[in-house]
Amino acid sequence: MLTAVLILAILPAFLILGLGLVARTVAAQRLKPRVVQYTPERDSTVLRDALLVDADRRAASAALIDLAVKRKVRLLAGEGKREPIGVELVQGAVLTAEETALLEALFGPEHTSTRVRRFSADRRALAGRLKSLLLNTEHALARDGLVAERRVTWPGVTLTVFAYLGMLVEALFLVFTIVSGEWGSLIATLVAIAATIATIFVTPSSWRRFLPAADARREHLAGLRQYIELAEADRLRVLQSPSGADLRTTDAAAPEQSDPVTRFHLHERLLPHAVIFGLERDWIAKLKLEHAELDQTNLDTLGDLVDVTAEIAAAIHAAGSVVELTSAVGDLADGTGTAIGGVFELFNL
């Protein structure tokens, strides 16, 4: 019996598990950054960048936080952790078509301002609208030649079918080994079942295929992630300085040696991408430290701009996690507190 289990259960189970791991590695399509990057590319958007690194679950939250960082909206968290989060349009804010589509997806016709959309019909409607938003973004990437028009699905489907067929064979062996009382065969069968179940979890059901034209953008994003991961004073002193139109200095000093206001604005701008990479908590902590280091003169230079770092941190805390941020929003209002119903009212603003 043990020989039969090894040949017909253990060997196939670990074979498809190995293929599932290979499929997962291929699906990741990882790229190593050539250099550290300090700013997003000029023509990029947060939604597009999120899809280029397969951060779909964080894309909408990162885009909403990007609106807050750009001072186009304010995130107003309630007093409690389970209170709805208000979104207020800043007076005079000009929204792009993608930003308007994001707000319309968050505050669509089925949206209710009651807390909260967890396990509710409104939450399912929200998920559907956000899925359509990301699908439209993916189609835009395909039109630009960055991703293939169709996702790769056959490896996931094939391996899942093999896994379920394997579980049927293993179930038969499990019955026979229990009846016969062969403990060695029983343990081997259980190991095969565990490997088969693991295959179902590790094998991606589908993945988008990035085309060669996307390599440069994805390498840039990998370099940006490396900067966010390594943004500590001792490590950044050996890196070259950032440069670009958004910076207020162009000298050769490292970020920690440049104008504190410049550094703060640079790092604040990277907060949405820190969300994409799952590094938002560490990055918010870094921004708080940098804000605390600004003297009164620098604070006066900042003017009356909203301290969005504290607001974003409070909103994430109220939602429970950054992934839940989009499901925790309540009303959308203008600067006077008047509720905004839909996209047509947004355009009227």
Coordinates of C-alpha atoms in Angstrom, one line a residue, residues 6-332:
L6 CA 4.1 7.1 -2.9
I7 CA 3.6 6.6 -6.7
L8 CA -0.1 7.6 -7.1
A9 CA -0.4 10.2 -4.3
I10 CA 2.8 11.7 -3.0
L11 CA 4.6 12.0 -6.3
P12 CA 1.8 13.7 -8.2
A13 CA 0.9 15.9 -5.3
F14 CA 4.4 17.4 -5.0
L15 CA 4.7 17.6 -8.7
I16 CA 1.7 19.8 -9.1
L17 CA 2.8 21.8 -6.0
G18 CA 6.1 22.4 -7.6
L19 CA 4.4 23.5 -10.8
G20 CA 2.2 25.8 -8.8
L21 CA 5.2 27.5 -7.2
V22 CA 6.8 27.9 -10.6
A23 CA 3.5 29.5 -11.9
R24 CA 3.6 31.9 -8.9
T25 CA 7.2 32.9 -9.6
V26 CA 6.4 33.4 -13.3
A27 CA 3.3 35.4 -12.5
A28 CA 5.3 37.8 -10.2
Q29 CA 7.5 38.9 -13.2
R30 CA 9.8 40.6 -10.8
L31 CA 12.4 43.1 -12.0
K32 CA 15.4 44.4 -10.1
P33 CA 15.9 48.1 -10.0
R34 CA 19.0 49.4 -11.7
V35 CA 19.1 52.6 -9.6
V36 CA 17.3 54.0 -6.7
Q37 CA 14.4 56.4 -7.7
Y38 CA 13.2 59.3 -5.7
T39 CA 10.1 60.4 -7.5
P40 CA 7.3 58.8 -9.6
E41 CA 7.5 59.2 -13.3
R42 CA 6.0 62.4 -14.5
D43 CA 3.2 60.9 -16.7
S44 CA 2.3 58.2 -14.2
T45 CA -0.8 57.9 -12.1
V46 CA -1.2 56.0 -8.8
L47 CA -3.8 53.6 -10.3
R48 CA -1.7 52.7 -13.2
D49 CA 1.4 52.3 -11.1
A50 CA -0.5 50.0 -8.7
L51 CA -1.5 47.7 -11.5
L52 CA 2.1 47.7 -12.9
V53 CA 3.2 46.2 -9.6
D54 CA 0.1 43.9 -9.1
A55 CA -1.1 45.9 -6.1
D56 CA -4.7 45.8 -7.2
R57 CA -6.1 45.5 -3.6
R58 CA -4.4 48.7 -2.5
A59 CA -4.9 50.7 -5.7
A60 CA -8.1 52.6 -4.9
S61 CA -6.9 53.4 -1.3
A62 CA -3.6 54.7 -2.6
A63 CA -5.4 56.8 -5.2
L64 CA -7.6 58.3 -2.6
I65 CA -4.6 59.1 -0.4
D66 CA -3.0 60.6 -3.5
L67 CA -5.9 63.0 -3.7
A68 CA -5.3 64.0 -0.1
V69 CA -1.6 64.5 -0.6
K70 CA -2.3 66.7 -3.6
R71 CA -4.7 68.8 -1.4
K72 CA -7.7 68.0 -3.6
V73 CA -9.6 66.3 -0.8
R74 CA -9.5 66.0 2.9
L75 CA -10.0 62.8 4.8
L76 CA -12.0 63.4 8.0
A77 CA -11.9 60.5 10.3
G78 CA -14.6 60.1 13.1
E79 CA -13.8 59.9 16.7
G80 CA -14.1 56.2 17.0
K81 CA -12.3 53.4 15.1
R82 CA -15.6 52.2 13.5
E83 CA -16.9 55.6 12.6
P84 CA -17.3 56.5 8.9
I85 CA -14.6 58.6 7.2
G86 CA -15.8 61.7 5.5
V87 CA -14.2 62.9 2.2
E88 CA -14.3 66.7 1.6
L89 CA -13.4 68.3 -1.7
V90 CA -11.1 71.2 -1.3
Q91 CA -12.4 74.4 -2.8
G92 CA -11.0 75.0 -6.3
A93 CA -9.7 71.5 -6.7
V94 CA -9.4 70.4 -10.4
L95 CA -9.9 66.7 -10.9
T96 CA -8.6 64.6 -13.7
A97 CA -10.9 62.1 -15.5
E98 CA -9.3 59.3 -13.6
E99 CA -9.7 61.0 -10.2
T100 CA -13.3 61.8 -11.0
A101 CA -13.9 58.1 -11.9
L102 CA -12.4 57.1 -8.6
L103 CA -14.7 59.3 -6.6
E104 CA -17.7 58.2 -8.6
A105 CA -16.8 54.6 -7.9
L106 CA -16.5 55.3 -4.2
F107 CA -19.7 57.3 -4.0
G108 CA -21.8 55.7 -6.7
P109 CA -25.6 55.5 -6.8
E110 CA -25.8 52.6 -4.4
H111 CA -23.5 54.3 -1.8
T112 CA -24.9 54.9 1.7
S113 CA -23.2 57.0 4.3
T114 CA -24.0 54.7 7.2
R115 CA -21.1 52.9 8.8
V116 CA -20.1 50.7 7.4
R117 CA -20.1 48.7 4.2
R118 CA -18.6 45.6 5.7
F119 CA -20.6 42.5 4.5
S120 CA -23.4 44.7 3.2
A121 CA -25.0 45.0 -0.2
D122 CA -23.4 48.4 -0.6
R123 CA -20.0 46.9 0.0
R124 CA -20.6 44.4 -2.8
A125 CA -21.7 47.2 -5.1
L126 CA -18.6 49.2 -4.2
A127 CA -16.4 46.2 -5.0
G128 CA -18.1 45.9 -8.4
R129 CA -17.5 49.6 -9.2
L130 CA -13.9 49.5 -8.1
K131 CA -13.3 46.3 -10.1
S132 CA -14.7 48.1 -13.2
L133 CA -12.4 51.1 -12.5
L134 CA -9.3 48.9 -12.3
L135 CA -10.4 47.0 -15.4
N136 CA -10.7 50.3 -17.3
T137 CA -7.2 51.2 -16.1
E138 CA -5.9 47.8 -17.2
H139 CA -7.5 48.4 -20.6
A140 CA -5.7 51.7 -20.8
L141 CA -2.4 50.0 -20.0
A142 CA -3.1 47.5 -22.8
R143 CA -3.8 50.3 -25.3
D144 CA -0.5 51.8 -24.4
G145 CA 1.2 48.5 -25.1
L146 CA 2.3 47.9 -21.5
V147 CA 0.3 44.8 -20.7
A148 CA -1.3 42.1 -22.8
E149 CA -5.0 42.4 -23.6
R150 CA -5.8 39.1 -22.0
R151 CA -4.7 37.6 -18.7
V152 CA -2.8 34.3 -18.5
T153 CA -5.3 31.8 -17.1
W154 CA -4.5 28.3 -18.4
P155 CA -1.8 27.4 -15.8
G156 CA -4.1 28.2 -12.9
V157 CA -7.1 26.4 -14.4
T158 CA -5.0 23.3 -15.3
L159 CA -3.3 23.0 -12.0
T160 CA -6.5 23.5 -10.1
V161 CA -8.2 20.7 -12.0
F162 CA -5.3 18.4 -11.4
A163 CA -5.4 19.3 -7.7
Y164 CA -9.0 18.4 -7.3
L165 CA -8.5 15.1 -9.3
G166 CA -5.6 14.4 -7.0
M167 CA -7.7 15.0 -3.9
L168 CA -10.2 12.4 -5.2
V169 CA -7.4 9.8 -5.5
E170 CA -6.0 10.7 -2.1
A171 CA -9.5 10.5 -0.5
L172 CA -9.7 6.9 -1.7
F173 CA -6.2 6.1 -0.3
L174 CA -7.2 7.7 3.0
V175 CA -10.2 5.4 3.3
F176 CA -8.1 2.3 2.4
T177 CA -5.3 3.2 4.8
I178 CA -7.7 3.8 7.7
V179 CA -9.4 0.5 7.1
S180 CA -6.2 -1.4 6.8
G181 CA -4.6 0.3 9.7
E182 CA -1.3 1.0 7.8
W183 CA -0.1 4.1 9.7
G184 CA 2.9 4.7 7.4
S185 CA 0.5 4.8 4.4
L186 CA -2.0 7.0 6.3
I187 CA 0.7 9.6 7.2
A188 CA 1.9 9.6 3.6
T189 CA -1.6 10.1 2.3
L190 CA -2.2 13.0 4.7
V191 CA 1.1 14.6 3.5
A192 CA -0.1 14.3 -0.1
I193 CA -3.5 15.9 0.8
A194 CA -1.7 18.8 2.5
A195 CA 0.5 19.3 -0.6
T196 CA -2.5 19.2 -2.9
I197 CA -4.4 21.8 -0.8
A198 CA -1.3 24.0 -0.7
T199 CA -1.2 23.8 -4.6
I200 CA -4.7 25.4 -4.7
F201 CA -3.6 28.3 -2.5
V202 CA -0.2 29.0 -4.0
T203 CA -1.2 28.8 -7.7
P204 CA -2.5 32.1 -9.0
S205 CA -5.8 31.8 -10.8
S206 CA -4.7 34.3 -13.5
W207 CA -2.2 37.1 -13.9
R208 CA -1.6 40.0 -16.3
R209 CA 1.3 39.7 -18.6
F210 CA 3.6 42.7 -18.8
L211 CA 5.0 43.5 -22.2
P212 CA 8.6 44.7 -22.8
A213 CA 7.4 48.3 -23.1
A214 CA 6.5 48.2 -19.4
D215 CA 10.0 47.1 -18.2
A216 CA 11.3 50.6 -17.9
R217 CA 8.3 51.8 -15.8
R218 CA 8.4 48.7 -13.6
E219 CA 12.1 49.1 -13.0
H220 CA 11.5 52.7 -12.0
L221 CA 8.8 51.6 -9.6
A222 CA 11.2 48.9 -8.2
G223 CA 13.8 51.7 -7.6
L224 CA 11.1 53.8 -5.9
R225 CA 10.2 51.0 -3.6
Q226 CA 13.9 50.5 -2.8
Y227 CA 14.2 54.2 -1.8
I228 CA 11.1 53.9 0.4
E229 CA 12.5 50.8 2.1
L230 CA 15.9 52.3 2.6
A231 CA 15.0 55.8 3.5
E232 CA 17.0 56.0 6.7
A233 CA 19.6 58.7 7.3
D234 CA 22.6 56.5 7.6
R235 CA 21.8 54.6 4.4
L236 CA 20.7 57.6 2.3
R237 CA 23.9 59.5 2.9
V238 CA 25.6 57.2 0.4
L239 CA 22.9 57.7 -2.3
Q240 CA 22.8 60.4 -4.9
S241 CA 20.4 63.3 -4.4
P242 CA 17.0 63.5 -5.9
S243 CA 16.3 66.0 -8.7
G244 CA 13.2 67.1 -10.5
A245 CA 10.8 70.0 -11.1
D246 CA 8.9 69.3 -7.9
L247 CA 12.1 69.9 -5.8
R248 CA 13.0 73.3 -4.6
T249 CA 16.8 72.7 -4.6
T250 CA 19.0 71.2 -7.2
D251 CA 22.3 70.9 -5.4
A252 CA 24.2 67.7 -4.9
A253 CA 23.3 67.2 -1.3
A254 CA 21.8 64.0 -0.1
P255 CA 18.1 64.2 0.9
E256 CA 18.9 64.4 4.6
Q257 CA 21.3 67.3 3.9
S258 CA 18.9 69.3 1.8
D259 CA 16.3 71.9 2.7
P260 CA 14.0 70.2 5.3
V261 CA 10.9 71.6 3.6
T262 CA 12.1 70.2 0.3
R263 CA 12.7 66.8 1.9
F264 CA 9.3 66.8 3.6
H265 CA 7.5 67.6 0.4
L266 CA 9.4 64.9 -1.5
H267 CA 8.6 62.3 1.1
E268 CA 5.0 63.4 1.5
R269 CA 4.5 63.0 -2.3
L270 CA 5.7 59.4 -2.0
L271 CA 3.1 58.4 0.6
P272 CA 0.6 57.0 -2.0
H273 CA 3.4 54.8 -3.4
A274 CA 4.3 53.7 0.1
V275 CA 0.7 52.5 0.3
I276 CA 1.0 50.6 -3.0
F277 CA 4.1 48.8 -1.7
G278 CA 2.6 48.1 1.7
L279 CA 5.0 50.4 3.5
E280 CA 2.6 53.1 4.6
R281 CA 3.0 52.7 8.4
D282 CA 6.7 53.1 8.4
W283 CA 6.5 56.0 5.9
I284 CA 3.9 57.8 7.9
A285 CA 6.1 57.5 11.0
K286 CA 9.0 58.9 9.0
L287 CA 6.9 61.8 7.8
K288 CA 5.8 62.6 11.4
L289 CA 9.4 62.7 12.5
E290 CA 10.4 65.0 9.6
H291 CA 7.4 67.2 10.4
A292 CA 8.5 67.5 14.0
E293 CA 12.0 68.5 12.9
L294 CA 10.7 71.5 10.9
D295 CA 11.4 74.7 12.8
Q296 CA 8.8 77.5 13.0
T297 CA 10.4 79.3 10.0
N298 CA 9.9 76.2 7.8
L299 CA 6.4 75.7 9.1
D300 CA 5.6 79.3 8.1
T301 CA 7.0 78.4 4.6
L302 CA 4.5 75.6 4.4
G303 CA 1.8 78.1 4.9
D304 CA -1.7 77.0 5.8
L305 CA -1.5 73.7 4.0
V306 CA -3.3 70.9 5.7
D307 CA -1.1 68.5 7.6
V308 CA -2.4 65.5 5.6
T309 CA 0.0 63.0 7.2
A310 CA -1.9 63.1 10.5
E311 CA -5.3 63.0 8.7
I312 CA -4.3 60.1 6.6
A313 CA -2.9 58.2 9.6
A314 CA -6.1 58.9 11.5
A315 CA -8.2 57.7 8.5
I316 CA -6.2 54.4 8.2
H317 CA -6.6 53.8 11.9
A318 CA -10.3 54.4 11.8
A319 CA -10.7 52.1 8.8
G320 CA -8.7 49.3 10.5
S321 CA -6.2 49.0 7.6
V322 CA -5.4 50.8 4.4
V323 CA -7.1 48.1 2.4
E324 CA -10.3 48.8 4.2
L325 CA -10.1 52.6 3.7
T326 CA -12.3 52.7 0.6
S327 CA -15.0 50.7 2.4
A328 CA -15.0 53.0 5.4
V329 CA -15.8 56.3 3.6
G330 CA -19.0 58.0 4.4
D331 CA -20.2 61.1 2.6
L332 CA -18.6 63.1 -0.1

